[in-house]
C-alpha cells in the first residue's frame, strides 16, 4: 500500500522533531536554527480562497489569446496531443513540487531555495527578478485594457468609424481610411506608435493616467497580502468565467460559429516539430511555473493539506479553461469571418481563409480593391492574431458587428481586466512575500508600506511603456525577458528537490503533509522525465533563438497602416540573475525603406 500513517510530531505540528529522518520543518533552516520573521505569517480564510488564488494566477491573458492561436495554427485535434503529453509529464509534476515545498517550508521563493541549499538561493532571487520584470509589462497590458474599457461606455464605439481630419473639412482621416477603423484606434489613437524602437516619442498622458489607475487598483487589492487579495479573488477569478459563458452562448447562436469551431478543431498531421516546443512552453507559462507565486500562496496553507490533490485540480482547471476560451473565441471569429466575406461581396468564402490565413490569400472583387494588398481578416484587422492583435483588433472588430456592441465591449474588456488582475496578485506575491520573509523592514513598519513601495517602484519603472515606442519595448520584454530564465529556474527547481534536497526526504515530507507517499509516477517524473523534458525544451529554445533573428514588429512604412513587418532586429536576453547580466543586442538595418512613418495628410502625430 502507498498509504502510511503520519507521525505524531507532524500531526501535532511539533517543529522540534522531524517527521522522518532528515526532514526539515517550517521555519527551520540548515543547521537547526529557527528563522525569525518580522511579520506574523497570515493564513487563508478557507480552502476556496487558496484554490481561486492559484487558479487566478495560472489562468491569465494567455489562456484567452495565446492558446486559441496555437490550437488553430497546428490544428486543434492534433495540437492537443503534445499539449496533454506536456501537461502530464512536465506541467503537473513541476506544479506539485512548487506547492509541496512552499507548504512544507512555509517561505517565499528565496527562503525556500536557500533552506534547501545556499547554492540555490539565486533561483529564488531570479524568480523575484523575473516576476518584477513581468509585472511591469503585464500591468501595462491592463493599462491598455482599462483604456478600452473606459471608451466602451459610448454609443457608437469610438473605433467604429474614422474620425474627421484635423482641418474639419468633412473629410475623414486618410490614414484611417487606408487601413481600418479598429487598427487606426489601436495604433494611432491609443498607442500613437512611432516608426521603430529607436524613435522613443513622448509619454502619452492618457496611457500614463491609466497606468497609474491600474497600479492603484493592484495596490488596493494586495495592500494586506492574502488578507485583502483573498477577498477580491472571489470576483476577479469567477467573473471571467461568467463572461466567457455569456460569450460562448451568444457566439454559438451567431451565423458562422460552426465554421469557426470546425476550423479550430480540424486536425493536422504533426509534421512541424515546432508544435512540440510550443505545446511544452504553453503548458509551462500557462501554469505560471517558476515565478514563485505558487510557492508563496502554498506557504500560507496549514501543514496538513493535500497539496497533491490541489496540484492536479488546479492544473486541470487551467487547461480546461484554455479549451473553453478557445471555443468561445472561435465561435465569435467564425461569425466575424462571415461578416467580412459579406462586406467583400462574396457569396461563399472559406472560413479558414479568413480567420488566421497564414499562406491563405483570397482574391477580392475588383470593385472592392482598396489600397490594402490583401483582403483577409489579418490584413484588414491589423496584423497578429494572438496577443494584443487578437484582443484589440480582431475580436474588437467582431464586437462591432454584434447588436448592442457597447455592452459586449464592456463585458469583454471587463473580463480581460479582472483576468489580468488575478494574475497580478500572484506576481506581486512573488515579489512581496520573499521580501517580508527576509525581514527587510522592521516589525514596526506595517506591511502596507512595503507593498506600497513595491507598487510605486513598479509604476515608475513601467512609465517607459507609455512612450510612443512603448509597444515595441513591451514586445521585446515579453519575448526575451522571461521565457529562457523561467525554463532554467524550473530545471534547477526539480534538480534541487530530486537530487540536492533528496527525493526520499521530499517523499517523507509529502507523507507528513498528505498522509500518502508519492506514487511511482511522481517519483519517476521528478527524477528523470521532467528534468530531461526541461533540458530538451531549453536546447530547442536556444536553437530557435540562434536560427531565428531576435526581432520585434515595427511599423510597416510600405503600407500606410498598422500592418506589422519584421523590421529592425533588437533582442534582449536576461540570463540567469545570479550570474553577471549580459545584454545581447543585434540590429539588422533595413536599407530598402525609410524608417519614418509615412503619414498621409492630416495624420495624427
PDB file of C-alpha atoms in Angstrom, residues 123-262:
ATOM      1  CA  UNK A 123      16.974  30.610  -8.033  1.00  0.00           C
ATOM      2  CA  UNK A 124      14.735  32.403  -5.552  1.00  0.00           C
ATOM      3  CA  UNK A 125      16.333  35.739  -6.381  1.00  0.00           C
ATOM      4  CA  UNK A 126      15.840  35.001 -10.066  1.00  0.00           C
ATOM      5  CA  UNK A 127      12.139  34.251  -9.523  1.00  0.00           C
ATOM      6  CA  UNK A 128      11.703  37.611  -7.800  1.00  0.00           C
ATOM      7  CA  UNK A 129      13.576  39.411 -10.589  1.00  0.00           C
ATOM      8  CA  UNK A 130      11.539  37.824 -13.376  1.00  0.00           C
ATOM      9  CA  UNK A 131       8.282  38.455 -11.518  1.00  0.00           C
ATOM     10  CA  UNK A 132       9.269  42.108 -11.239  1.00  0.00           C
ATOM     11  CA  UNK A 133      10.007  42.376 -14.972  1.00  0.00           C
ATOM     12  CA  UNK A 134       6.826  40.561 -15.950  1.00  0.00           C
ATOM     13  CA  UNK A 135       4.732  42.733 -13.623  1.00  0.00           C
ATOM     14  CA  UNK A 136       5.959  45.837 -15.428  1.00  0.00           C
ATOM     15  CA  UNK A 137       4.665  44.944 -18.852  1.00  0.00           C
ATOM     16  CA  UNK A 138       1.780  42.735 -17.724  1.00  0.00           C
ATOM     17  CA  UNK A 139       0.147  45.626 -15.928  1.00  0.00           C
ATOM     18  CA  UNK A 140       0.816  47.785 -18.988  1.00  0.00           C
ATOM     19  CA  UNK A 141      -1.432  45.433 -20.938  1.00  0.00           C
ATOM     20  CA  UNK A 142      -4.052  46.013 -18.252  1.00  0.00           C
ATOM     21  CA  UNK A 143      -3.494  49.730 -18.833  1.00  0.00           C
ATOM     22  CA  UNK A 144      -4.491  49.323 -22.468  1.00  0.00           C
ATOM     23  CA  UNK A 145      -7.445  47.154 -21.433  1.00  0.00           C
ATOM     24  CA  UNK A 146      -8.575  49.823 -18.979  1.00  0.00           C
ATOM     25  CA  UNK A 147      -8.357  52.478 -21.713  1.00  0.00           C
ATOM     26  CA  UNK A 148     -10.579  50.389 -23.987  1.00  0.00           C
ATOM     27  CA  UNK A 149     -12.917  49.576 -21.113  1.00  0.00           C
ATOM     28  CA  UNK A 150     -13.463  53.269 -20.357  1.00  0.00           C
ATOM     29  CA  UNK A 151     -14.028  54.016 -24.043  1.00  0.00           C
ATOM     30  CA  UNK A 152     -16.599  51.230 -24.276  1.00  0.00           C
ATOM     31  CA  UNK A 153     -19.187  53.336 -22.426  1.00  0.00           C
ATOM     32  CA  UNK A 154     -20.022  55.176 -25.644  1.00  0.00           C
ATOM     33  CA  UNK A 155     -22.504  54.617 -28.414  1.00  0.00           C
ATOM     34  CA  UNK A 156     -21.350  54.276 -31.095  1.00  0.00           C
ATOM     35  CA  UNK A 157     -17.987  52.894 -30.064  1.00  0.00           C
ATOM     36  CA  UNK A 158     -15.077  55.249 -30.865  1.00  0.00           C
ATOM     37  CA  UNK A 159     -13.366  52.618 -33.044  1.00  0.00           C
ATOM     38  CA  UNK A 160     -16.464  52.044 -35.193  1.00  0.00           C
ATOM     39  CA  UNK A 161     -15.781  54.905 -37.632  1.00  0.00           C
ATOM     40  CA  UNK A 162     -12.922  57.033 -38.890  1.00  0.00           C
ATOM     41  CA  UNK A 163     -12.523  60.484 -37.309  1.00  0.00           C
ATOM     42  CA  UNK A 164     -12.600  63.699 -39.312  1.00  0.00           C
ATOM     43  CA  UNK A 165      -9.315  65.198 -40.391  1.00  0.00           C
ATOM     44  CA  UNK A 166      -7.699  67.906 -38.317  1.00  0.00           C
ATOM     45  CA  UNK A 167      -9.000  70.651 -40.600  1.00  0.00           C
ATOM     46  CA  UNK A 168     -12.623  69.586 -40.035  1.00  0.00           C
ATOM     47  CA  UNK A 169     -13.305  69.871 -43.760  1.00  0.00           C
ATOM     48  CA  UNK A 170     -15.723  66.969 -43.717  1.00  0.00           C
ATOM     49  CA  UNK A 171     -13.125  64.518 -44.958  1.00  0.00           C
ATOM     50  CA  UNK A 172     -12.067  61.529 -42.879  1.00  0.00           C
ATOM     51  CA  UNK A 173      -8.524  60.777 -41.799  1.00  0.00           C
ATOM     52  CA  UNK A 174      -6.773  59.353 -44.848  1.00  0.00           C
ATOM     53  CA  UNK A 175      -4.631  57.078 -42.701  1.00  0.00           C
ATOM     54  CA  UNK A 176      -7.722  55.539 -41.131  1.00  0.00           C
ATOM     55  CA  UNK A 177      -9.403  55.009 -44.496  1.00  0.00           C
ATOM     56  CA  UNK A 178      -6.264  53.323 -45.823  1.00  0.00           C
ATOM     57  CA  UNK A 179      -6.324  50.715 -43.056  1.00  0.00           C
ATOM     58  CA  UNK A 180      -9.359  50.094 -40.818  1.00  0.00           C
ATOM     59  CA  UNK A 181     -11.165  51.852 -38.004  1.00  0.00           C
ATOM     60  CA  UNK A 182     -10.129  49.385 -35.297  1.00  0.00           C
ATOM     61  CA  UNK A 183      -6.496  49.438 -36.432  1.00  0.00           C
ATOM     62  CA  UNK A 184      -6.441  53.217 -36.512  1.00  0.00           C
ATOM     63  CA  UNK A 185      -7.893  53.478 -32.996  1.00  0.00           C
ATOM     64  CA  UNK A 186      -5.355  50.970 -31.648  1.00  0.00           C
ATOM     65  CA  UNK A 187      -2.162  52.080 -33.337  1.00  0.00           C
ATOM     66  CA  UNK A 188      -2.801  55.805 -33.660  1.00  0.00           C
ATOM     67  CA  UNK A 189      -5.392  56.972 -31.125  1.00  0.00           C
ATOM     68  CA  UNK A 190      -4.271  54.622 -28.341  1.00  0.00           C
ATOM     69  CA  UNK A 191      -0.542  53.959 -28.857  1.00  0.00           C
ATOM     70  CA  UNK A 192       0.236  56.789 -31.289  1.00  0.00           C
ATOM     71  CA  UNK A 193       3.054  54.486 -32.302  1.00  0.00           C
ATOM     72  CA  UNK A 194       6.381  55.607 -33.789  1.00  0.00           C
ATOM     73  CA  UNK A 195       8.269  54.098 -36.719  1.00  0.00           C
ATOM     74  CA  UNK A 196      10.526  51.873 -34.634  1.00  0.00           C
ATOM     75  CA  UNK A 197      12.093  51.424 -31.231  1.00  0.00           C
ATOM     76  CA  UNK A 198      14.867  53.931 -31.887  1.00  0.00           C
ATOM     77  CA  UNK A 199      12.301  56.734 -32.013  1.00  0.00           C
ATOM     78  CA  UNK A 200      11.086  56.898 -28.398  1.00  0.00           C
ATOM     79  CA  UNK A 201       8.498  59.601 -28.910  1.00  0.00           C
ATOM     80  CA  UNK A 202       6.788  61.262 -25.978  1.00  0.00           C
ATOM     81  CA  UNK A 203       4.847  59.981 -22.979  1.00  0.00           C
ATOM     82  CA  UNK A 204       1.156  59.597 -23.760  1.00  0.00           C
ATOM     83  CA  UNK A 205      -0.780  61.300 -20.991  1.00  0.00           C
ATOM     84  CA  UNK A 206      -3.893  59.156 -21.317  1.00  0.00           C
ATOM     85  CA  UNK A 207      -1.855  55.960 -21.003  1.00  0.00           C
ATOM     86  CA  UNK A 208       0.111  57.341 -18.069  1.00  0.00           C
ATOM     87  CA  UNK A 209      -3.138  58.106 -16.245  1.00  0.00           C
ATOM     88  CA  UNK A 210      -4.486  54.618 -16.957  1.00  0.00           C
ATOM     89  CA  UNK A 211      -1.184  53.093 -15.829  1.00  0.00           C
ATOM     90  CA  UNK A 212      -1.408  54.962 -12.524  1.00  0.00           C
ATOM     91  CA  UNK A 213      -5.025  53.832 -12.117  1.00  0.00           C
ATOM     92  CA  UNK A 214      -4.109  50.203 -12.857  1.00  0.00           C
ATOM     93  CA  UNK A 215      -1.325  50.181 -10.277  1.00  0.00           C
ATOM     94  CA  UNK A 216      -3.618  51.890  -7.773  1.00  0.00           C
ATOM     95  CA  UNK A 217      -6.162  49.083  -8.222  1.00  0.00           C
ATOM     96  CA  UNK A 218      -3.418  46.463  -7.813  1.00  0.00           C
ATOM     97  CA  UNK A 219      -2.152  48.164  -4.651  1.00  0.00           C
ATOM     98  CA  UNK A 220      -5.607  48.368  -3.091  1.00  0.00           C
ATOM     99  CA  UNK A 221      -6.103  44.651  -3.737  1.00  0.00           C
ATOM    100  CA  UNK A 222      -2.703  43.443  -2.474  1.00  0.00           C
ATOM    101  CA  UNK A 223      -2.303  46.036   0.296  1.00  0.00           C
ATOM    102  CA  UNK A 224      -2.562  43.437   3.070  1.00  0.00           C
ATOM    103  CA  UNK A 225      -1.372  40.405   1.158  1.00  0.00           C
ATOM    104  CA  UNK A 226      -3.668  37.397   1.110  1.00  0.00           C
ATOM    105  CA  UNK A 227      -5.889  39.049   3.691  1.00  0.00           C
ATOM    106  CA  UNK A 228      -7.053  41.505   1.012  1.00  0.00           C
ATOM    107  CA  UNK A 229      -6.492  39.525  -2.189  1.00  0.00           C
ATOM    108  CA  UNK A 230      -8.389  36.651  -0.617  1.00  0.00           C
ATOM    109  CA  UNK A 231     -11.486  38.853  -0.587  1.00  0.00           C
ATOM    110  CA  UNK A 232     -11.019  40.292  -4.080  1.00  0.00           C
ATOM    111  CA  UNK A 233     -10.258  36.925  -5.675  1.00  0.00           C
ATOM    112  CA  UNK A 234     -13.873  35.792  -5.379  1.00  0.00           C
ATOM    113  CA  UNK A 235     -14.813  38.355  -8.021  1.00  0.00           C
ATOM    114  CA  UNK A 236     -11.650  38.564 -10.125  1.00  0.00           C
ATOM    115  CA  UNK A 237     -11.358  34.783 -10.531  1.00  0.00           C
ATOM    116  CA  UNK A 238     -15.033  33.963 -11.113  1.00  0.00           C
ATOM    117  CA  UNK A 239     -16.195  36.929 -13.214  1.00  0.00           C
ATOM    118  CA  UNK A 240     -14.157  35.893 -16.306  1.00  0.00           C
ATOM    119  CA  UNK A 241     -15.895  32.501 -16.349  1.00  0.00           C
ATOM    120  CA  UNK A 242     -19.273  34.209 -16.274  1.00  0.00           C
ATOM    121  CA  UNK A 243     -18.352  36.449 -19.215  1.00  0.00           C
ATOM    122  CA  UNK A 244     -16.820  33.556 -21.162  1.00  0.00           C
ATOM    123  CA  UNK A 245     -20.043  31.613 -20.708  1.00  0.00           C
ATOM    124  CA  UNK A 246     -22.086  34.587 -21.933  1.00  0.00           C
ATOM    125  CA  UNK A 247     -19.854  34.973 -24.997  1.00  0.00           C
ATOM    126  CA  UNK A 248     -19.998  31.231 -25.651  1.00  0.00           C
ATOM    127  CA  UNK A 249     -23.794  31.153 -25.576  1.00  0.00           C
ATOM    128  CA  UNK A 250     -24.009  34.258 -27.740  1.00  0.00           C
ATOM    129  CA  UNK A 251     -21.285  33.081 -30.099  1.00  0.00           C
ATOM    130  CA  UNK A 252     -22.889  29.706 -30.730  1.00  0.00           C
ATOM    131  CA  UNK A 253     -26.105  31.446 -31.801  1.00  0.00           C
ATOM    132  CA  UNK A 254     -24.316  33.638 -34.384  1.00  0.00           C
ATOM    133  CA  UNK A 255     -24.090  32.650 -38.049  1.00  0.00           C
ATOM    134  CA  UNK A 256     -20.699  31.237 -38.923  1.00  0.00           C
ATOM    135  CA  UNK A 257     -19.938  29.907 -35.439  1.00  0.00           C
ATOM    136  CA  UNK A 258     -19.973  26.281 -36.579  1.00  0.00           C
ATOM    137  CA  UNK A 259     -17.464  27.007 -39.353  1.00  0.00           C
ATOM    138  CA  UNK A 260     -15.169  28.683 -36.828  1.00  0.00           C
ATOM    139  CA  UNK A 261     -15.259  25.686 -34.498  1.00  0.00           C
ATOM    140  CA  UNK A 262     -14.719  23.270 -37.372  1.00  0.00           C
TER     141      UNK A 262
END
